[in-house]
Coordinates of C-alpha atoms in Angstrom, one line a residue:
Chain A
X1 CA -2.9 -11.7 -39.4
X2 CA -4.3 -11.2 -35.9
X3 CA -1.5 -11.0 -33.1
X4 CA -0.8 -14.0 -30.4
X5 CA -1.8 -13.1 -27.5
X6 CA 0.6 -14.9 -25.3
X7 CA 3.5 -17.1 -26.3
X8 CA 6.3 -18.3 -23.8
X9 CA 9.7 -20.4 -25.5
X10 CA 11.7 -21.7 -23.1
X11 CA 11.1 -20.0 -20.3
X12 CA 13.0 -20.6 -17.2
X13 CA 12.5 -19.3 -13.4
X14 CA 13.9 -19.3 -10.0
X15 CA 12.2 -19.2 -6.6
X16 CA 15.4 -18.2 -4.5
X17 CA 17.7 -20.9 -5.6
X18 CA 15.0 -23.7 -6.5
X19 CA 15.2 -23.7 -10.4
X20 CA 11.1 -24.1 -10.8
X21 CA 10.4 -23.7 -14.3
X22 CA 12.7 -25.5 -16.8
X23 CA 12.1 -24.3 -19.9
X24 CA 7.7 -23.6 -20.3
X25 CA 6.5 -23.2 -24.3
X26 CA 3.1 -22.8 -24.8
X27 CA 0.8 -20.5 -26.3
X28 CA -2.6 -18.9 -26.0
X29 CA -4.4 -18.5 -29.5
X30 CA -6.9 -15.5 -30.3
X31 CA -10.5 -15.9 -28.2
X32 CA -9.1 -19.7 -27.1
X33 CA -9.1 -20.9 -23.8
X34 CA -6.2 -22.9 -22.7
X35 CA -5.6 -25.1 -19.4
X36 CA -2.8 -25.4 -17.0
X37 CA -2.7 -28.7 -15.6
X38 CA -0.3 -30.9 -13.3
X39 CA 0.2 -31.8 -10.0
X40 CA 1.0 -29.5 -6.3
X41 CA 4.9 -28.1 -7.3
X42 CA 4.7 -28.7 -11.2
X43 CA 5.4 -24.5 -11.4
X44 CA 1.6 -23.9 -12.8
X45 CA 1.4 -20.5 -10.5
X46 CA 5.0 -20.1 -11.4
X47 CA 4.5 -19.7 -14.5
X48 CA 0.9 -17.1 -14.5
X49 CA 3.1 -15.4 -12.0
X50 CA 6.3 -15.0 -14.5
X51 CA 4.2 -14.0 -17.0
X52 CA 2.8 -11.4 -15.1
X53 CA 6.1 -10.3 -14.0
X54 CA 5.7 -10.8 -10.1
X55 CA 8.5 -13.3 -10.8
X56 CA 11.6 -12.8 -13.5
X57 CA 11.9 -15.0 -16.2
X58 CA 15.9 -15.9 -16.0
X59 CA 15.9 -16.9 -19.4
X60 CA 13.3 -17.6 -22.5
X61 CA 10.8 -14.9 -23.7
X62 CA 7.3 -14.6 -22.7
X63 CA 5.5 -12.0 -25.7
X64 CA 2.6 -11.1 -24.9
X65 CA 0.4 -9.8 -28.4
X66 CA 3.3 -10.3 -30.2
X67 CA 5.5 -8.1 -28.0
X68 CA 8.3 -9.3 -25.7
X69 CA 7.5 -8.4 -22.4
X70 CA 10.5 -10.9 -20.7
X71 CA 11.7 -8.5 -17.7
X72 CA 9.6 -6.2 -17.8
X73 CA 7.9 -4.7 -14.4
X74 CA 4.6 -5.9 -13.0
X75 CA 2.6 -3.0 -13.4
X76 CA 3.6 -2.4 -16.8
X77 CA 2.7 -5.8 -17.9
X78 CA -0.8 -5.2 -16.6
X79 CA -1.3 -1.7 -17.9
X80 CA -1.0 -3.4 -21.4
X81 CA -3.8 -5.4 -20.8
X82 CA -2.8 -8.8 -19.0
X83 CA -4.8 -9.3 -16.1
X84 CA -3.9 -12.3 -13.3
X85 CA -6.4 -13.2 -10.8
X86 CA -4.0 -15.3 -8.2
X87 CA -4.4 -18.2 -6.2
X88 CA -5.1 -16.1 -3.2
X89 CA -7.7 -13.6 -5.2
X90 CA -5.9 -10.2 -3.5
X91 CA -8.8 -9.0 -2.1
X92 CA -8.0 -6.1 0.0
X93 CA -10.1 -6.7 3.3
X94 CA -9.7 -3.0 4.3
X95 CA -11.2 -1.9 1.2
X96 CA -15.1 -1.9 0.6
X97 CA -16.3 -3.9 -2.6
X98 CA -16.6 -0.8 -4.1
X99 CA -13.2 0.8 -3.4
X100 CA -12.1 -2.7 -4.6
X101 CA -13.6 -2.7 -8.2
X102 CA -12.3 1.5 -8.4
X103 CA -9.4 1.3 -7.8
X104 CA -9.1 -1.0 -11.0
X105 CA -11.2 1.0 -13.2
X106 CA -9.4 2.0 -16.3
X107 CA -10.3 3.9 -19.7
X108 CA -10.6 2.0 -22.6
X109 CA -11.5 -1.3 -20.9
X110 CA -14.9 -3.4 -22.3
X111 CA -16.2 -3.3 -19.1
X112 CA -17.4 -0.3 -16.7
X113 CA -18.6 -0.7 -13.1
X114 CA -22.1 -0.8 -14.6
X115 CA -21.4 -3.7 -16.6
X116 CA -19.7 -5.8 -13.8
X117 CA -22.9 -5.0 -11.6
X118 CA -25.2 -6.0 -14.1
X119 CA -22.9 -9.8 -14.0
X120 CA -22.0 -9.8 -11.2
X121 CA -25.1 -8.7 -9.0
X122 CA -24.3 -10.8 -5.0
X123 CA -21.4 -8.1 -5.7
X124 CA -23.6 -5.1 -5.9
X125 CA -25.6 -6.2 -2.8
X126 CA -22.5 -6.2 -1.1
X127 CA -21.1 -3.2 -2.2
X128 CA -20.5 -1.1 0.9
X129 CA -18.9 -3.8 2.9
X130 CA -15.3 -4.8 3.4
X131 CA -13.7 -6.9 1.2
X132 CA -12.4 -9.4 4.2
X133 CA -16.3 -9.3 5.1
X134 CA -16.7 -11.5 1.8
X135 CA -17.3 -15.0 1.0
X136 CA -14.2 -17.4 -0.7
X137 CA -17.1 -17.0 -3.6
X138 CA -18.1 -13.6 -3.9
X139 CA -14.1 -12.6 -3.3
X140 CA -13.2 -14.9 -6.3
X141 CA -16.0 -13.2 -8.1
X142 CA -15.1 -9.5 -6.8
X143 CA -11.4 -10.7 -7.8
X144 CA -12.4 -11.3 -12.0
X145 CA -14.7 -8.7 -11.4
X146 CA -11.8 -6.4 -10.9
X147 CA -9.7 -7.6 -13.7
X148 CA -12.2 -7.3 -16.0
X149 CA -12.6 -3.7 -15.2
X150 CA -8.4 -3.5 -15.4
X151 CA -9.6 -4.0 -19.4
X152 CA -7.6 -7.2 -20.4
X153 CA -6.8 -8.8 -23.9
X154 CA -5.6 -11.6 -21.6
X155 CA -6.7 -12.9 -18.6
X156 CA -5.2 -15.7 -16.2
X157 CA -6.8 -16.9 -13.6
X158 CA -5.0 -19.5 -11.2
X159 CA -7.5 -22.0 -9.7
X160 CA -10.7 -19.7 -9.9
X161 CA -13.0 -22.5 -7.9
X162 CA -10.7 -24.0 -5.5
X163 CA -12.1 -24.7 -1.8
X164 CA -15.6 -23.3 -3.1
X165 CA -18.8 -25.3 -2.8
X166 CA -20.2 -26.8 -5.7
X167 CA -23.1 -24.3 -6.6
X168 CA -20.9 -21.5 -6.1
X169 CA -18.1 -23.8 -8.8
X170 CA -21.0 -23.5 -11.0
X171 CA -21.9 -19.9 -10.8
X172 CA -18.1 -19.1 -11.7
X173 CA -17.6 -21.2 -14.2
X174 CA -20.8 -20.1 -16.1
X175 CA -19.4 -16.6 -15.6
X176 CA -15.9 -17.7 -16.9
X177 CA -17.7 -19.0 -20.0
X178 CA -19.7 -15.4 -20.7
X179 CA -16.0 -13.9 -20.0
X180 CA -14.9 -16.0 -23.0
X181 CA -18.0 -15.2 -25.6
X182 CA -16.9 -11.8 -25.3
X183 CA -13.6 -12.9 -26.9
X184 CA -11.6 -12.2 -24.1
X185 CA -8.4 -15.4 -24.4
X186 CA -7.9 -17.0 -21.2
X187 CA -5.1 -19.2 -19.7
X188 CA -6.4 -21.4 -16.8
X189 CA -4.6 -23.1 -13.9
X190 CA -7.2 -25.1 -12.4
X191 CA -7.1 -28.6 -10.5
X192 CA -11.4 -29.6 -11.0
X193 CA -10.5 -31.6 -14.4
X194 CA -14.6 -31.5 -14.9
X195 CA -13.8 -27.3 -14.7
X196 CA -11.0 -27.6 -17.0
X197 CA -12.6 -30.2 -19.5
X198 CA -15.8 -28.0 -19.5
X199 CA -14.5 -24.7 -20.2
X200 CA -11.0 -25.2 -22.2
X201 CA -10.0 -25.2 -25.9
X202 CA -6.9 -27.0 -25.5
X203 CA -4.7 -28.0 -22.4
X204 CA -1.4 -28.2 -21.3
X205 CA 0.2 -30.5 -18.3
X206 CA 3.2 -29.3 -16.9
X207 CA 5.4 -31.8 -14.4
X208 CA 8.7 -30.5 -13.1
X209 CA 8.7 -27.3 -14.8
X210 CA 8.1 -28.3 -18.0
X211 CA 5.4 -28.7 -20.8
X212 CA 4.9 -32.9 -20.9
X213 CA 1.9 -32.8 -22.6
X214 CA -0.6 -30.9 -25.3
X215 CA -3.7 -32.0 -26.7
X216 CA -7.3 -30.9 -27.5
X217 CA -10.2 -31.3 -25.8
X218 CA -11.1 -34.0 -27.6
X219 CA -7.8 -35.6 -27.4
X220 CA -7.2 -35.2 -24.0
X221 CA -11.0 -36.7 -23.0
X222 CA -9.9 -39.6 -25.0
X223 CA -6.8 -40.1 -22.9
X224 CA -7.0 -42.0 -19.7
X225 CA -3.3 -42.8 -19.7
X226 CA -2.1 -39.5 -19.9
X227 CA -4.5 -38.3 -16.8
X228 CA -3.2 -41.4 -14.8
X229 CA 0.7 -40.8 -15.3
X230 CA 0.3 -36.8 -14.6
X231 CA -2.2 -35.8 -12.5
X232 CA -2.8 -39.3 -10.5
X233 CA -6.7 -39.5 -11.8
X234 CA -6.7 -42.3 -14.2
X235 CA -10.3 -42.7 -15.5
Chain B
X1 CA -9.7 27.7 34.9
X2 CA -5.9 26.0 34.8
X3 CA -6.9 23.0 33.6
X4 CA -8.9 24.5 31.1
X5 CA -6.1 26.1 30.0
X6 CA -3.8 23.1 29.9
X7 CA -6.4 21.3 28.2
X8 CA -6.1 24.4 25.2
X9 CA -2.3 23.7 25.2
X10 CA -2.7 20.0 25.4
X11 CA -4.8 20.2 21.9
X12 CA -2.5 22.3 20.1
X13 CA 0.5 19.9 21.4
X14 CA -1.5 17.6 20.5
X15 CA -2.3 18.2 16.8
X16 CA 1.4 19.0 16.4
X17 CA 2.1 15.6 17.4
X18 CA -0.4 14.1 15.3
X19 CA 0.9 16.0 12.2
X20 CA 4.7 14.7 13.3
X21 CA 3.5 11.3 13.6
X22 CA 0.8 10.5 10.9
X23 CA 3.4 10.0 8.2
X24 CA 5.6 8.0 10.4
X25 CA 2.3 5.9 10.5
X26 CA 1.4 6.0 7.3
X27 CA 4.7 5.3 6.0
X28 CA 4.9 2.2 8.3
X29 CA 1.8 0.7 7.0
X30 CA 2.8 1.0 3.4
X31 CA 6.4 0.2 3.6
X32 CA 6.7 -2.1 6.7
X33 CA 9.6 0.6 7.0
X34 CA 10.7 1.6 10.5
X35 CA 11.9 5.4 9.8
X36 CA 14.3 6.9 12.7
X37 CA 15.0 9.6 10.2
X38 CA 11.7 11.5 11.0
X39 CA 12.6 12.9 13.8
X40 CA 15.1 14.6 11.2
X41 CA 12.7 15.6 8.5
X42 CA 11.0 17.8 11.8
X43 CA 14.0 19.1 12.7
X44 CA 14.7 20.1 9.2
X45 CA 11.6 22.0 8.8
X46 CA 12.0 24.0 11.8
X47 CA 15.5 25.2 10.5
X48 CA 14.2 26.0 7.4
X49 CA 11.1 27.7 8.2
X50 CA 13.8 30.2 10.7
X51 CA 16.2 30.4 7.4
X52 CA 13.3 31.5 5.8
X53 CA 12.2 34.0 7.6
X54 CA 15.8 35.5 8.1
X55 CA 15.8 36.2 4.5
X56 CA 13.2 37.7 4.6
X57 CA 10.5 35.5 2.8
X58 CA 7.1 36.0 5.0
X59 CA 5.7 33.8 7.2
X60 CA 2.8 31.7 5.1
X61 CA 5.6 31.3 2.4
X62 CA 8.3 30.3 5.2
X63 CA 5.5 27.8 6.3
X64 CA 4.4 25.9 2.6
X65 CA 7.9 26.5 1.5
X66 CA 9.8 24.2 4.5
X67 CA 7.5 21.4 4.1
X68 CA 8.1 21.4 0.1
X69 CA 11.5 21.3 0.5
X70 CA 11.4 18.9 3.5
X71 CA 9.2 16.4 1.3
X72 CA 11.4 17.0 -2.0
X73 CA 14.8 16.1 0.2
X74 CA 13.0 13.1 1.4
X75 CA 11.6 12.2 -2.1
X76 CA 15.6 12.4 -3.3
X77 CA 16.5 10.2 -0.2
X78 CA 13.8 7.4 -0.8
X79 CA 14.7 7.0 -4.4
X80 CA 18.4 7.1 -3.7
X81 CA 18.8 5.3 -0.7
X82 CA 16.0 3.8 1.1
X83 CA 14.4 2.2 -1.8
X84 CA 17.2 0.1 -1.9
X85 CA 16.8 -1.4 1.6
X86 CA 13.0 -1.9 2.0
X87 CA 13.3 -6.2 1.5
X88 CA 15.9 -6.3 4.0
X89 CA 15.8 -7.0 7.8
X90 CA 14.5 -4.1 9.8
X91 CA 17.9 -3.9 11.4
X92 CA 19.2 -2.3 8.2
X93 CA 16.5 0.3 8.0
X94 CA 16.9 1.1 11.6
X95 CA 20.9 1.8 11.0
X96 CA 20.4 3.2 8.0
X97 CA 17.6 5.9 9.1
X98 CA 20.0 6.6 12.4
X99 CA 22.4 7.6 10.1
X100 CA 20.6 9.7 8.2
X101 CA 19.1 11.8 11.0
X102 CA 22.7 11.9 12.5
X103 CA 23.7 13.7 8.9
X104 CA 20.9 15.8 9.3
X105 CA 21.7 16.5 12.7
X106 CA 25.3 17.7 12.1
X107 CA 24.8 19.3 8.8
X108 CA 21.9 21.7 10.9
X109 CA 24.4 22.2 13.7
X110 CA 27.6 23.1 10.6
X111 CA 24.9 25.4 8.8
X112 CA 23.5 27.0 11.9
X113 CA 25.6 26.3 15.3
X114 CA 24.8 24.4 18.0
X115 CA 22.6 26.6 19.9
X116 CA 19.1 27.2 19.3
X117 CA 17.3 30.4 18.4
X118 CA 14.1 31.3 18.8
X119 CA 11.6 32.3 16.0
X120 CA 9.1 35.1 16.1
X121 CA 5.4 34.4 15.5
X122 CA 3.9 35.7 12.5
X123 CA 3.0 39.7 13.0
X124 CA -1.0 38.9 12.4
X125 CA -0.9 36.5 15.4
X126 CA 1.6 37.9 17.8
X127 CA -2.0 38.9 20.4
X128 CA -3.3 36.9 22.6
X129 CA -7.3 35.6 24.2
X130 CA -7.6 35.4 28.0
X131 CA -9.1 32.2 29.0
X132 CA -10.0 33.7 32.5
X133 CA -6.9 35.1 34.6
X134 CA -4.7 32.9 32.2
X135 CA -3.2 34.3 28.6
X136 CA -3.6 32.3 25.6
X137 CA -1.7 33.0 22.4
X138 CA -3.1 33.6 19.3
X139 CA -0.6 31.8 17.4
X140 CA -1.7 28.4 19.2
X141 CA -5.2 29.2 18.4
X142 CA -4.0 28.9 14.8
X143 CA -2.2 26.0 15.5
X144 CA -5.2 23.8 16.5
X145 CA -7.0 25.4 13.6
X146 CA -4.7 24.9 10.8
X147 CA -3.5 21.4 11.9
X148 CA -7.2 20.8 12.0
X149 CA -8.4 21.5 8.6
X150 CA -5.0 19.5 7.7
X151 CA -6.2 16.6 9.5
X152 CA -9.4 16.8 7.7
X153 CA -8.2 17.2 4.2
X154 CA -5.5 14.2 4.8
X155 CA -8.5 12.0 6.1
X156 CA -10.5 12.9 2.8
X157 CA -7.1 12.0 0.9
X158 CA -6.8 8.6 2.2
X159 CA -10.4 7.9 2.6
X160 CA -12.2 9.5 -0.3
X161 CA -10.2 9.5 -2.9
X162 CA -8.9 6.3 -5.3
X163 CA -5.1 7.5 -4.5
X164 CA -5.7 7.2 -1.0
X165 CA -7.8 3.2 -1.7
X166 CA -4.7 3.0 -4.0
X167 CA -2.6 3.8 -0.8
X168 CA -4.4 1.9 1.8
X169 CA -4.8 -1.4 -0.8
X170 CA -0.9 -1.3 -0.6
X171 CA -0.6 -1.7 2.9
X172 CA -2.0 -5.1 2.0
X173 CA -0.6 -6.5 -0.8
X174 CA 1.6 -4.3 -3.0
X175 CA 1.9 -7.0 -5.4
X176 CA -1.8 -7.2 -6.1
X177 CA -1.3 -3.8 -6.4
X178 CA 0.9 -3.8 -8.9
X179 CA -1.2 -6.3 -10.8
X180 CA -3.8 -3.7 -11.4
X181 CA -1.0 -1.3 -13.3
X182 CA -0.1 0.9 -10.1
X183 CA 3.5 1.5 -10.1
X184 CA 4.2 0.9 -6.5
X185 CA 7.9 2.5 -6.7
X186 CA 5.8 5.7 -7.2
X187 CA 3.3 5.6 -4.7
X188 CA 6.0 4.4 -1.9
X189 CA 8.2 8.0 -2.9
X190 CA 4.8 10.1 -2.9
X191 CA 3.9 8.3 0.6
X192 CA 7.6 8.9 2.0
X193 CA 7.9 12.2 1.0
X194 CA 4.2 13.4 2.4
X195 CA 4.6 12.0 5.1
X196 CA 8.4 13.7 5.7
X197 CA 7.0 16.7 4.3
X198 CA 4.4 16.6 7.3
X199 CA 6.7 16.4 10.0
X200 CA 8.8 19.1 8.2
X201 CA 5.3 21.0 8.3
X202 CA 5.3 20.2 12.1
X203 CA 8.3 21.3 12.5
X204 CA 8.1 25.2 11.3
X205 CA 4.5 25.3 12.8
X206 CA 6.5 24.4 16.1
X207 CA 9.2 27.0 15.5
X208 CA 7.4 29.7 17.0
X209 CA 6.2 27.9 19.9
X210 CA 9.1 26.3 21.0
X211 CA 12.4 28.1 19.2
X212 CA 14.8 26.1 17.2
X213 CA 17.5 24.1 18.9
X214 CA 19.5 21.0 16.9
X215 CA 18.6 18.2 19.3
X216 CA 14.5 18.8 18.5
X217 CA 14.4 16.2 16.3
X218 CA 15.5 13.0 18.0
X219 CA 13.2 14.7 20.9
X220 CA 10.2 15.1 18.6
X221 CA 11.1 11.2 17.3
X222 CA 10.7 9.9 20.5
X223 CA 7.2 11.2 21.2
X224 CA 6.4 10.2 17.2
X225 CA 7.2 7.1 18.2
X226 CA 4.8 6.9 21.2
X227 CA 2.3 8.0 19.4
X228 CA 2.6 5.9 16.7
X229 CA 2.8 2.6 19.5
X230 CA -0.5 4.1 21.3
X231 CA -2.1 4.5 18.1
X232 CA -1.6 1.8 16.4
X233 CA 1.2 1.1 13.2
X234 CA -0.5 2.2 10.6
X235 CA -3.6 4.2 11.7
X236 CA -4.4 7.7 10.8
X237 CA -7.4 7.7 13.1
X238 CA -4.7 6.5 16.1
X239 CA -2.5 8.8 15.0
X240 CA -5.0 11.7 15.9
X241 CA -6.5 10.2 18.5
X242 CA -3.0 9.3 20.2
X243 CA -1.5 12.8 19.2
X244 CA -4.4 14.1 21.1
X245 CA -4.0 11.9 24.0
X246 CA 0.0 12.4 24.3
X247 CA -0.6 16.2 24.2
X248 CA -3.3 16.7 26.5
X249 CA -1.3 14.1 29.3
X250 CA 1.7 15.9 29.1
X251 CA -0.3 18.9 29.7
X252 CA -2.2 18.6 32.3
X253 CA 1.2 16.8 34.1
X254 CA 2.9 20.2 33.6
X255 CA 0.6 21.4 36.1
X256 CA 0.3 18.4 38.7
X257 CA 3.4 17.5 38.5
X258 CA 5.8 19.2 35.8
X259 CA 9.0 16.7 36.6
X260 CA 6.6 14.0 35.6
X261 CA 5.0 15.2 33.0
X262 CA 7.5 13.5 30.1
X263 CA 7.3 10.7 32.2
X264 CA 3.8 10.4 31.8
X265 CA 3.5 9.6 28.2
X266 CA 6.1 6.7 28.6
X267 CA 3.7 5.7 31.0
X268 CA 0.6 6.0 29.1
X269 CA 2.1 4.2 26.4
X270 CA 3.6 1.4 28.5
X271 CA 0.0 1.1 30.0
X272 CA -1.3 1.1 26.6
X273 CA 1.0 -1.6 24.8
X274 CA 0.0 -3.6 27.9
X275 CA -3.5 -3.7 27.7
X276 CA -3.8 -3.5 23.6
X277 CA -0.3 -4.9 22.4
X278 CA -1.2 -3.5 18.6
X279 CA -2.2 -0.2 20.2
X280 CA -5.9 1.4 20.2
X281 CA -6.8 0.6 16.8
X282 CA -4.0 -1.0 15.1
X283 CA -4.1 -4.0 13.0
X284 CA -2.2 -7.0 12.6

């Protein structure tokens, strides 16, 4: 029997006192790409973040192929193969493109720099400049670029097209889908339902730090209520 | 021909106070870390590289050996103590640091008395060029050499190699950093204790120069400190360029004006801080 690769039960979190997630279960199946959905504040980043260990679960267990990684430190988490893009892509701006992608080169990942030029070409044109010299597109795709070259067996990516123009949306989320042939499982936050619908498996809405809703693809297409009482865009 | 001369001091002064104030830099931009402990890790180094060459040990060794043990003190320190503190206010860095260069202090002045000593020069450097009517020492030919070749492997460190984009990335984000399996716990000791182990370095290649007294240190932090503010936080290009600057003006002041010439930095830097608040090529 193949191995989870990421199951949360009851997993709780704190930003300073605010008690943000109250009690997330979910889990990401082998090759399957899941969606995070809910509203601004539902604890969606929270979550990816606790995961990745930028934040401490203060209760619950987060395993991550079947092995509890609750507590455990950041980089540790990521040097077993979970990768996070965040929110704000971390591009360091004093970086070229290049130092960018090197600095996350690892052995035994399915991609080498080679690879991630050959997908990723605007990247390779712009190899020799600074990362801050970048467009909101080409950092989000210098961001996955550099996760893929990390060598994940999981990645998260927290709202990949946000604020990008709708060419650009498409470019990524064709990308996103070649990222998934290669069997790479993904868990998505990501606010463009027409993203989410397009690319996911199954989908999850959180609201107030919990998990208020599961369904398929198909299920959840089917349900205008649902949309309308969570996310505020009834069909 | 004076000037000329003063210029030749002014560049070894110089590179001396790049060396002292790089890692102050450095460690600045990585750890948003105000250290008034450097100072200390000079003075340290200048003691130990005189211990050294009391018992015997030769020069080169007394040299490489100071700045080890300088960095390996400092390594202890960070993972002990300082670590501890980085996420709170800078308040509690600056009164913790004071304290630890006060230790220092005293524990130099138990171990070796309050008055200074001066150290010889190494035997294969003890001549000296003549820069027309005026004598130049071969040891501070060496200086400017050494510190050079220093200053170009450092920049090829952080520049060139993926622990230095490692280093640099850090100063940025060092949770992103983190994110792509760097431990950053680790790279904040290696950073804190190089960049100690550099003003230790300073420190014994100053020995000979200027002797060994105990109050060096919060002397030599002061002009780090300039340096660092004319550089800009952060900048290992300011850092030379500023270590440069500082040593040449105070100098050439020696000769027009030698009450003046500590003055003059002060006043280069206030001048500086006016016109470029982040310094001459700091960041935000």
């Amino acid at each position: 029997m193949t191995a989870t690769p990421l199951r949360l039960d009851e997993v709780h979190s704190y930003y300073g006192k605010s008690h943000i997630l109250q009690g997330v279960t979910l889990t990401v199946g082998p090759g399957e790409v899941v969606t995070l959905l809910g509203r601004n504040g539902a604890g969606k980043t929270t979550t990816l973040k606790t995961v990745s260990g930028l934040v401490r679960a203060a209760a619950g267990r987060v395993r991550f192929l079947d092995a509890d990684i609750t507590g455990a430190r950041a980089h540790a988490i990521a040097r077993s193969g979970l990768a996070l893009v965040p929110e704000d892509r971390g591009i360091f701006g004093l970086l070229t493109v290049e130092e960018n992608l090197k600095i996350a080169v690892r052995k035994g990942s399915l991609w080498t720099m080679d690879d991630v030029y050959r997908h990723f070409p605007r990247l390779k044109e712009r190899r020799r400049n600074g990362g801050a010299q970048l467009s909101g597109g080409e950092q989000q795709m210098l961001s996955i670029a550099r996760a893929l070259l990390n060598g994940p067996k999981l990645l998260m990516l927290d709202e990949p097209v946000e604020g990008l123009a709708p060419v650009v949306v498409d470019e990524i989320v064709a990308q996103i889908r070649d990222i998934r042939s290669s069997g790479i499982p993904i868990l998505l936050v990501e606010q463009n339902l027409a993203v989410c619908t397009e690319l996911a498996d199954r989908h999850y809405i959180l609201d107030l730090g919990r998990v208020v809703y599961e369904g398929s693809r198909e299920e959840f297409i089917a349900d205008a209520a649902v949309k309308d009482r969570y996310l505020g865009v009834g069909a | 021909m004076i000037y000329l001369f003063q210029l030749m001091n002014g560049i070894g002064l110089g590179m001396l106070y790049f060396l002292l104030a790089v890692g102050l830099s450095v460690i600045f931009g990585l750890l948003h870390f105000v250290n008034f402990a450097h100072g200390a890790f000079y003075l340290l180094g200048a003691y130990l590289c005189y211990a050294l060459l009391q018992y015997g040990v030769g020069f080169w060794g007394a040299l490489v050996l100071a700045a080890i043990i300088v960095a390996a003190i400092a390594a202890v320190v960070e993972t002990g103590l300082l670590k501890r503190i980085y996420r709170l206010d800078h308040m509690y860095h600056i009164v913790a640091t004071i304290g630890l260069a006060l230790m220092i202090q005293e524990i130099v002045i138990i171990v070796w008395g309050p008055v200074g000593s001066s150290v010889p020069a190494p035997k294969a450097l003890t001549g000296a060029i003549m820069l027309g009517h005026f004598i130049y020492p071969e040891y501070r030919l060496f200086v400017i050499g050494f510190t050079a070749v220093l200053a170009a492997i450092l920049w090829w460190v952080l520049e060139g190699t993926r622990l230095g984009a490692v280093v640099r990335a850090g100063s940025e984000s060092t949770d992103m950093v983190s994110l792509l399996g760097y431990d950053i716990n680790r790279i904040n000791t290696a950073v804190f204790a190089l960049g100690a182990g550099l003003a230790g370095l300073a420190g014994a290649l100053a020995a000979p120069i200027r002797g060994v007294d105990p109050f060096m240190g919060v002397e030599a932090l002061a002009v780090a400190f300039v340096v660092v503010v004319i550089g800009g936080m952060g900048s290992y290009t300011g850092a030379l360029i500023a270590g440069l600057l500082v040593g040449i003006v105070q100098s050439l002041m020696t000769t027009l004006w030698p009450a003046g010439a500590s003055l003059a930095i002060y006043i280069a830097m206030v001048l500086v801080v006016l016109v470029m608040p982040r310094g001459l090529l700091g960041r935000a």
